[in-house]
Amino acid sequence: MSDLVLLGVALVAIAAAAAAFVVGWRRTEKSDWRDGVDAETLQADRPVAVVTREAEPEPEPESEQEPEPEPEPEPVAVAVATVARSVEASPEEAGITRRRFFNRALTATFGTFSLVLGLDFLAFTWPRISGGFGSDVNAGRVQDLLAQAVNADGSVTPVFIPEARAYVVPSPAAISAQFEGKKVDAGGVMALWQRCVHLGCRVPWCQPSQGFECPCHGSKYNGIGEYFAGPAPRNLDRFVIAINDIDELIISTGSVIESPRALQPSVKYPQGPSCIGGGAA
């Protein structure tokens, strides 16, 4: 469920970033196309008016004859020559340039990535008030859990609680001194985190050997998660647990207890063939 919520948040964030990009692009200040053209070019682009005037007739030499009446002056002819010019289209008409497009695309991509990363980090660190890993998980009645975990022949089969990512196992009569006062056992059970402390692989239960054996790199733990062999640096991590008023096991998955390798194991291991390397007790 939490993965679906994170996916939904990421999709909403991407949509919001895309909308912000479109609004920002629409509001970009419009630039005049003439800003990038020098003055000489602008001057040359202006229409040129050419005015022609007919030459006045030269006066004739005076003679004794009566002067002929001067002809009335003809109207001056004006010819206007229009010079064709090319006009550059504005950015709104021609569209954005390639450089501006890539700059905006890069900015939008980086902004969306940062927003999604921030939301994922916030979702990861935000306290889980109800349900899910990181909160208190009700695993059910303790007696029911013990009935499932302890077989008729005395062997153990841990009860896996998916919501808590934990194995519920019977706790021994006497636990190691390093666990005293840390509230890791209650009602005769413990809750172990399924994650191997070496590199985080899920550690399955090996029924023949009665222990947890990691298939990734061979780390082995006994029936209550105490280190036995392999590259793991410590015991399996475990959760703080409690019993409520109606005898139900409450696993606090937000409270993880780490412990070093036990000097003296509390439970015998292996009790049979190993699932990842053979060998018997």
mmCIF file of C-alpha atoms in Angstrom:
data_model
loop_
_atom_site.group_PDB
_atom_site.id
_atom_site.type_symbol
_atom_site.label_atom_id
_atom_site.label_comp_id
_atom_site.label_asym_id
_atom_site.label_seq_id
_atom_site.Cartn_x
_atom_site.Cartn_y
_atom_site.Cartn_z
ATOM 1 C CA MET A 1 0.000 0.000 0.000
ATOM 2 C CA SER A 2 2.836 2.399 0.874
ATOM 3 C CA ASP A 3 4.449 1.746 -2.533
ATOM 4 C CA LEU A 4 1.220 2.723 -4.290
ATOM 5 C CA VAL A 5 1.022 5.903 -2.226
ATOM 6 C CA LEU A 6 4.612 6.819 -3.140
ATOM 7 C CA LEU A 7 3.876 6.115 -6.816
ATOM 8 C CA GLY A 8 0.810 8.334 -6.674
ATOM 9 C CA VAL A 9 2.755 11.124 -4.991
ATOM 10 C CA ALA A 10 5.461 10.857 -7.659
ATOM 11 C CA LEU A 11 2.907 11.076 -10.490
ATOM 12 C CA VAL A 12 1.225 14.096 -8.897
ATOM 13 C CA ALA A 13 4.623 15.750 -8.463
ATOM 14 C CA ILE A 14 5.516 15.190 -12.124
ATOM 15 C CA ALA A 15 2.180 16.620 -13.246
ATOM 16 C CA ALA A 16 2.625 19.662 -10.982
ATOM 17 C CA ALA A 17 6.122 20.276 -12.318
ATOM 18 C CA ALA A 18 4.886 20.055 -15.907
ATOM 19 C CA ALA A 19 2.093 22.532 -15.173
ATOM 20 C CA ALA A 20 4.536 24.925 -13.513
ATOM 21 C CA PHE A 21 6.814 24.688 -16.552
ATOM 22 C CA VAL A 22 3.969 25.540 -18.962
ATOM 23 C CA VAL A 23 2.812 28.492 -16.830
ATOM 24 C CA GLY A 24 6.371 29.791 -16.537
ATOM 25 C CA TRP A 25 6.888 29.534 -20.268
ATOM 26 C CA ARG A 26 3.649 31.413 -20.970
ATOM 27 C CA ARG A 27 4.700 34.202 -18.639
ATOM 28 C CA THR A 28 8.170 34.606 -20.093
ATOM 29 C CA GLU A 29 8.851 38.251 -20.894
ATOM 30 C CA LYS A 30 8.295 38.950 -24.554
ATOM 31 C CA SER A 31 11.346 40.380 -26.285
ATOM 32 C CA ASP A 32 11.238 42.739 -29.276
ATOM 33 C CA TRP A 33 12.798 41.281 -32.405
ATOM 34 C CA ARG A 34 14.412 44.638 -33.156
ATOM 35 C CA ASP A 35 16.682 44.345 -30.085
ATOM 36 C CA GLY A 36 19.015 41.990 -31.943
ATOM 37 C CA VAL A 37 19.246 44.093 -35.158
ATOM 38 C CA ASP A 38 21.804 46.901 -35.499
ATOM 39 C CA ALA A 39 20.801 50.471 -36.373
ATOM 40 C CA GLU A 40 22.214 50.406 -39.922
ATOM 41 C CA THR A 41 20.101 47.409 -40.856
ATOM 42 C CA LEU A 42 17.000 49.053 -39.427
ATOM 43 C CA GLN A 43 17.759 52.226 -41.372
ATOM 44 C CA ALA A 44 18.229 50.258 -44.569
ATOM 45 C CA ASP A 45 14.920 48.465 -44.036
ATOM 46 C CA ARG A 46 12.878 51.692 -43.976
ATOM 47 C CA PRO A 47 10.872 52.600 -47.145
ATOM 48 C CA VAL A 48 12.695 55.073 -49.379
ATOM 49 C CA ALA A 49 10.765 57.832 -51.096
ATOM 50 C CA VAL A 50 12.312 59.032 -54.357
ATOM 51 C CA VAL A 51 11.134 62.421 -55.574
ATOM 52 C CA THR A 52 11.854 63.429 -59.175
ATOM 53 C CA ARG A 53 11.367 66.930 -60.532
ATOM 54 C CA GLU A 54 11.445 67.861 -64.205
ATOM 55 C CA ALA A 55 14.135 70.277 -65.226
ATOM 56 C CA GLU A 56 12.959 73.823 -65.910
ATOM 57 C CA PRO A 57 13.331 74.880 -69.587
ATOM 58 C CA GLU A 58 16.222 77.147 -70.310
ATOM 59 C CA PRO A 59 15.203 80.672 -71.261
ATOM 60 C CA GLU A 60 15.339 81.387 -74.983
ATOM 61 C CA PRO A 61 17.496 84.257 -76.207
ATOM 62 C CA GLU A 62 15.711 87.538 -76.422
ATOM 63 C CA SER A 63 14.599 88.573 -79.884
ATOM 64 C CA GLU A 64 12.744 91.376 -81.392
ATOM 65 C CA GLN A 65 9.776 89.227 -81.863
ATOM 66 C CA GLU A 66 7.075 89.443 -79.414
ATOM 67 C CA PRO A 67 7.648 87.050 -76.600
ATOM 68 C CA GLU A 68 5.483 84.089 -76.780
ATOM 69 C CA PRO A 69 3.374 83.518 -73.772
ATOM 70 C CA GLU A 70 5.018 81.262 -71.325
ATOM 71 C CA PRO A 71 3.323 77.924 -71.066
ATOM 72 C CA GLU A 72 1.729 77.171 -67.834
ATOM 73 C CA PRO A 73 4.003 75.001 -65.681
ATOM 74 C CA GLU A 74 3.054 71.408 -65.670
ATOM 75 C CA PRO A 75 2.517 69.795 -62.313
ATOM 76 C CA VAL A 76 5.564 68.254 -60.807
ATOM 77 C CA ALA A 77 5.535 64.484 -61.000
ATOM 78 C CA VAL A 78 6.370 62.637 -57.819
ATOM 79 C CA ALA A 79 7.402 59.017 -57.999
ATOM 80 C CA VAL A 80 7.607 56.965 -54.816
ATOM 81 C CA ALA A 81 9.801 53.921 -54.967
ATOM 82 C CA THR A 82 9.032 51.231 -52.406
ATOM 83 C CA VAL A 83 11.952 49.111 -51.307
ATOM 84 C CA ALA A 84 11.063 45.560 -50.387
ATOM 85 C CA ARG A 85 12.398 44.449 -46.998
ATOM 86 C CA SER A 86 12.303 41.259 -45.036
ATOM 87 C CA VAL A 87 10.967 41.331 -41.486
ATOM 88 C CA GLU A 88 12.108 38.784 -38.920
ATOM 89 C CA ALA A 89 9.315 37.007 -37.116
ATOM 90 C CA SER A 90 8.974 37.581 -33.388
ATOM 91 C CA PRO A 91 9.713 34.702 -30.956
ATOM 92 C CA GLU A 92 5.967 34.268 -30.452
ATOM 93 C CA GLU A 93 5.476 33.833 -34.226
ATOM 94 C CA ALA A 94 8.568 31.795 -34.989
ATOM 95 C CA GLY A 95 8.540 29.728 -31.754
ATOM 96 C CA ILE A 96 11.282 29.307 -29.166
ATOM 97 C CA THR A 97 14.864 28.687 -30.221
ATOM 98 C CA ARG A 98 16.529 25.320 -29.886
ATOM 99 C CA ARG A 99 18.817 26.531 -27.108
ATOM 100 C CA ARG A 100 15.919 27.961 -25.122
ATOM 101 C CA PHE A 101 13.948 24.741 -25.601
ATOM 102 C CA PHE A 102 16.763 22.568 -24.266
ATOM 103 C CA ASN A 103 17.410 24.932 -21.358
ATOM 104 C CA ARG A 104 13.767 24.826 -20.342
ATOM 105 C CA ALA A 105 13.556 21.071 -20.797
ATOM 106 C CA LEU A 106 16.662 20.549 -18.666
ATOM 107 C CA THR A 107 15.364 22.879 -15.974
ATOM 108 C CA ALA A 108 11.974 21.159 -15.910
ATOM 109 C CA THR A 109 13.572 17.703 -15.730
ATOM 110 C CA PHE A 110 15.917 18.640 -12.895
ATOM 111 C CA GLY A 111 13.126 20.401 -11.024
ATOM 112 C CA THR A 112 10.808 17.399 -11.341
ATOM 113 C CA PHE A 113 13.544 15.019 -10.196
ATOM 114 C CA SER A 114 14.345 17.201 -7.170
ATOM 115 C CA LEU A 115 10.672 17.480 -6.253
ATOM 116 C CA VAL A 116 10.045 13.735 -6.483
ATOM 117 C CA LEU A 117 13.233 12.986 -4.526
ATOM 118 C CA GLY A 118 12.186 15.435 -1.819
ATOM 119 C CA LEU A 119 8.691 13.947 -1.584
ATOM 120 C CA ASP A 120 10.085 10.414 -1.393
ATOM 121 C CA PHE A 121 12.471 11.448 1.389
ATOM 122 C CA LEU A 122 9.631 13.156 3.240
ATOM 123 C CA ALA A 123 7.421 10.084 2.863
ATOM 124 C CA PHE A 124 10.241 7.870 4.144
ATOM 125 C CA THR A 125 10.925 9.995 7.230
ATOM 126 C CA TRP A 126 7.317 10.906 7.957
ATOM 127 C CA PRO A 127 6.065 9.041 11.034
ATOM 128 C CA ARG A 128 3.591 6.265 10.291
ATOM 129 C CA ILE A 129 0.676 6.893 12.624
ATOM 130 C CA SER A 130 -1.319 3.775 11.805
ATOM 131 C CA GLY A 131 -0.537 0.503 10.077
ATOM 132 C CA GLY A 132 2.379 -0.556 7.927
ATOM 133 C CA PHE A 133 6.051 -1.099 8.551
ATOM 134 C CA GLY A 134 7.488 1.542 10.875
ATOM 135 C CA SER A 135 4.455 1.544 13.169
ATOM 136 C CA ASP A 136 3.043 -0.775 15.822
ATOM 137 C CA VAL A 137 1.725 -3.973 14.226
ATOM 138 C CA ASN A 138 -0.774 -6.266 15.919
ATOM 139 C CA ALA A 139 0.420 -9.822 15.210
ATOM 140 C CA GLY A 140 -2.514 -11.571 16.925
ATOM 141 C CA ARG A 141 -2.979 -13.531 20.144
ATOM 142 C CA VAL A 142 0.219 -14.874 21.660
ATOM 143 C CA GLN A 143 -1.219 -18.324 22.327
ATOM 144 C CA ASP A 144 -2.245 -18.682 18.688
ATOM 145 C CA LEU A 145 1.224 -17.674 17.546
ATOM 146 C CA LEU A 146 2.882 -20.208 19.853
ATOM 147 C CA ALA A 147 0.521 -22.929 18.649
ATOM 148 C CA GLN A 148 1.607 -22.250 15.054
ATOM 149 C CA ALA A 149 5.311 -21.915 15.858
ATOM 150 C CA VAL A 150 5.803 -25.055 17.956
ATOM 151 C CA ASN A 151 5.203 -28.355 16.184
ATOM 152 C CA ALA A 152 4.029 -31.601 17.790
ATOM 153 C CA ASP A 153 7.553 -33.088 17.631
ATOM 154 C CA GLY A 154 9.006 -30.091 19.437
ATOM 155 C CA SER A 155 10.555 -28.516 16.359
ATOM 156 C CA VAL A 156 9.954 -24.877 15.527
ATOM 157 C CA THR A 157 8.442 -23.216 12.468
ATOM 158 C CA PRO A 158 8.524 -19.414 12.799
ATOM 159 C CA VAL A 159 5.342 -17.464 12.082
ATOM 160 C CA PHE A 160 5.998 -14.784 9.453
ATOM 161 C CA ILE A 161 4.093 -11.493 9.870
ATOM 162 C CA PRO A 162 4.245 -9.764 6.442
ATOM 163 C CA GLU A 163 3.065 -6.354 7.656
ATOM 164 C CA ALA A 164 5.845 -6.274 10.259
ATOM 165 C CA ARG A 165 8.434 -8.034 8.045
ATOM 166 C CA ALA A 166 9.175 -10.143 11.076
ATOM 167 C CA TYR A 167 9.463 -13.760 12.168
ATOM 168 C CA VAL A 168 7.784 -14.598 15.473
ATOM 169 C CA VAL A 169 9.730 -17.360 17.238
ATOM 170 C CA PRO A 170 9.506 -18.913 20.704
ATOM 171 C CA SER A 171 11.999 -17.373 23.100
ATOM 172 C CA PRO A 172 14.174 -19.643 25.278
ATOM 173 C CA ALA A 173 13.669 -19.974 29.014
ATOM 174 C CA ALA A 174 16.858 -18.008 29.616
ATOM 175 C CA ILE A 175 17.943 -15.403 27.072
ATOM 176 C CA SER A 176 21.366 -13.828 26.714
ATOM 177 C CA ALA A 177 22.235 -11.090 29.178
ATOM 178 C CA GLN A 178 22.641 -8.596 26.335
ATOM 179 C CA PHE A 179 18.861 -8.660 25.760
ATOM 180 C CA GLU A 180 17.851 -8.000 29.353
ATOM 181 C CA GLY A 181 15.759 -4.871 29.803
ATOM 182 C CA LYS A 182 15.425 -4.243 26.063
ATOM 183 C CA LYS A 183 11.850 -5.579 25.737
ATOM 184 C CA VAL A 184 12.684 -7.971 22.921
ATOM 185 C CA ASP A 185 10.794 -10.913 24.464
ATOM 186 C CA ALA A 186 7.301 -11.048 25.925
ATOM 187 C CA GLY A 187 4.803 -13.818 26.496
ATOM 188 C CA GLY A 188 7.391 -16.422 25.494
ATOM 189 C CA VAL A 189 8.019 -15.073 21.959
ATOM 190 C CA MET A 190 10.450 -12.829 20.059
ATOM 191 C CA ALA A 191 10.070 -10.890 16.797
ATOM 192 C CA LEU A 192 13.087 -11.043 14.441
ATOM 193 C CA TRP A 193 13.538 -8.769 11.431
ATOM 194 C CA GLN A 194 13.655 -10.822 8.215
ATOM 195 C CA ARG A 195 16.613 -8.792 6.866
ATOM 196 C CA CYS A 196 20.138 -10.214 6.950
ATOM 197 C CA VAL A 197 22.477 -7.807 8.739
ATOM 198 C CA HIS A 198 25.211 -8.428 6.171
ATOM 199 C CA LEU A 199 23.784 -6.885 2.966
ATOM 200 C CA GLY A 200 20.046 -6.837 3.600
ATOM 201 C CA CYS A 201 18.881 -10.034 1.869
ATOM 202 C CA ARG A 202 15.770 -11.696 3.202
ATOM 203 C CA VAL A 203 16.815 -14.637 5.390
ATOM 204 C CA PRO A 204 14.602 -17.729 5.042
ATOM 205 C CA TRP A 205 14.036 -20.339 7.704
ATOM 206 C CA CYS A 206 15.733 -23.732 7.289
ATOM 207 C CA GLN A 207 13.488 -26.382 8.812
ATOM 208 C CA PRO A 208 16.051 -29.251 8.907
ATOM 209 C CA SER A 209 18.753 -27.217 10.694
ATOM 210 C CA GLN A 210 16.255 -25.214 12.773
ATOM 211 C CA GLY A 211 17.907 -21.902 11.981
ATOM 212 C CA PHE A 212 17.952 -18.924 9.629
ATOM 213 C CA GLU A 213 20.303 -19.272 6.652
ATOM 214 C CA CYS A 214 20.967 -16.486 4.160
ATOM 215 C CA PRO A 215 21.263 -17.750 0.560
ATOM 216 C CA CYS A 216 23.066 -14.603 -0.623
ATOM 217 C CA HIS A 217 26.399 -14.947 1.182
ATOM 218 C CA GLY A 218 25.976 -17.855 3.576
ATOM 219 C CA SER A 219 25.397 -16.138 6.912
ATOM 220 C CA LYS A 220 23.736 -18.457 9.458
ATOM 221 C CA TYR A 221 21.816 -17.787 12.654
ATOM 222 C CA ASN A 222 20.221 -20.091 15.224
ATOM 223 C CA GLY A 223 16.515 -20.325 16.019
ATOM 224 C CA ILE A 224 16.361 -16.984 17.851
ATOM 225 C CA GLY A 225 18.585 -15.113 15.403
ATOM 226 C CA GLU A 226 21.932 -15.398 17.192
ATOM 227 C CA TYR A 227 24.967 -15.370 14.878
ATOM 228 C CA PHE A 228 26.528 -18.731 14.020
ATOM 229 C CA ALA A 229 28.625 -18.389 10.832
ATOM 230 C CA GLY A 230 29.245 -16.321 7.720
ATOM 231 C CA PRO A 231 30.113 -12.670 6.994
ATOM 232 C CA ALA A 232 27.293 -11.190 9.104
ATOM 233 C CA PRO A 233 28.762 -8.778 11.681
ATOM 234 C CA ARG A 234 26.143 -9.386 14.422
ATOM 235 C CA ASN A 235 22.948 -11.190 15.370
ATOM 236 C CA LEU A 236 19.716 -10.704 13.444
ATOM 237 C CA ASP A 237 18.033 -7.460 14.446
ATOM 238 C CA ARG A 238 14.874 -7.734 16.486
ATOM 239 C CA PHE A 239 11.922 -5.517 17.359
ATOM 240 C CA VAL A 240 10.647 -4.235 20.658
ATOM 241 C CA ILE A 241 7.443 -6.133 21.506
ATOM 242 C CA ALA A 242 4.673 -5.917 24.102
ATOM 243 C CA ILE A 243 1.487 -7.760 25.111
ATOM 244 C CA ASN A 244 -1.731 -5.724 25.285
ATOM 245 C CA ASP A 245 -4.675 -6.229 27.645
ATOM 246 C CA ILE A 246 -6.274 -8.938 25.501
ATOM 247 C CA ASP A 247 -3.119 -11.051 25.156
ATOM 248 C CA GLU A 248 -2.202 -9.810 21.663
ATOM 249 C CA LEU A 249 1.378 -9.366 20.500
ATOM 250 C CA ILE A 250 2.234 -5.798 19.462
ATOM 251 C CA ILE A 251 5.402 -5.498 17.349
ATOM 252 C CA SER A 252 6.967 -2.011 17.334
ATOM 253 C CA THR A 253 8.610 -2.082 13.908
ATOM 254 C CA GLY A 254 9.869 1.465 14.453
ATOM 255 C CA SER A 255 12.072 0.295 17.356
ATOM 256 C CA VAL A 256 14.882 -1.959 16.121
ATOM 257 C CA ILE A 257 17.326 -3.543 18.566
ATOM 258 C CA GLU A 258 20.821 -4.423 17.318
ATOM 259 C CA SER A 259 23.043 -6.826 19.251
ATOM 260 C CA PRO A 260 26.610 -8.126 18.840
ATOM 261 C CA ARG A 261 27.463 -11.745 18.225
ATOM 262 C CA ALA A 262 26.527 -13.854 21.213
ATOM 263 C CA LEU A 263 29.485 -15.354 23.035
ATOM 264 C CA GLN A 264 27.316 -18.194 24.309
ATOM 265 C CA PRO A 265 24.339 -19.109 22.082
ATOM 266 C CA SER A 266 21.019 -19.556 23.852
ATOM 267 C CA VAL A 267 19.684 -22.134 21.358
ATOM 268 C CA LYS A 268 21.467 -25.124 19.803
ATOM 269 C CA TYR A 269 22.292 -24.906 16.106
ATOM 270 C CA PRO A 270 22.378 -26.725 13.718
ATOM 271 C CA GLN A 271 19.953 -29.468 14.676
ATOM 272 C CA GLY A 272 20.034 -31.133 11.261
ATOM 273 C CA PRO A 273 21.274 -30.702 7.684
ATOM 274 C CA SER A 274 21.856 -27.139 6.541
ATOM 275 C CA CYS A 275 19.829 -25.811 3.623
ATOM 276 C CA ILE A 276 22.726 -23.938 2.001
ATOM 277 C CA GLY A 277 25.791 -26.097 2.610
ATOM 278 C CA GLY A 278 25.028 -29.438 4.162
ATOM 279 C CA GLY A 279 26.336 -30.658 7.479
ATOM 280 C CA ALA A 280 24.528 -32.174 10.440
ATOM 281 C CA ALA A 281 24.615 -31.833 14.179
#
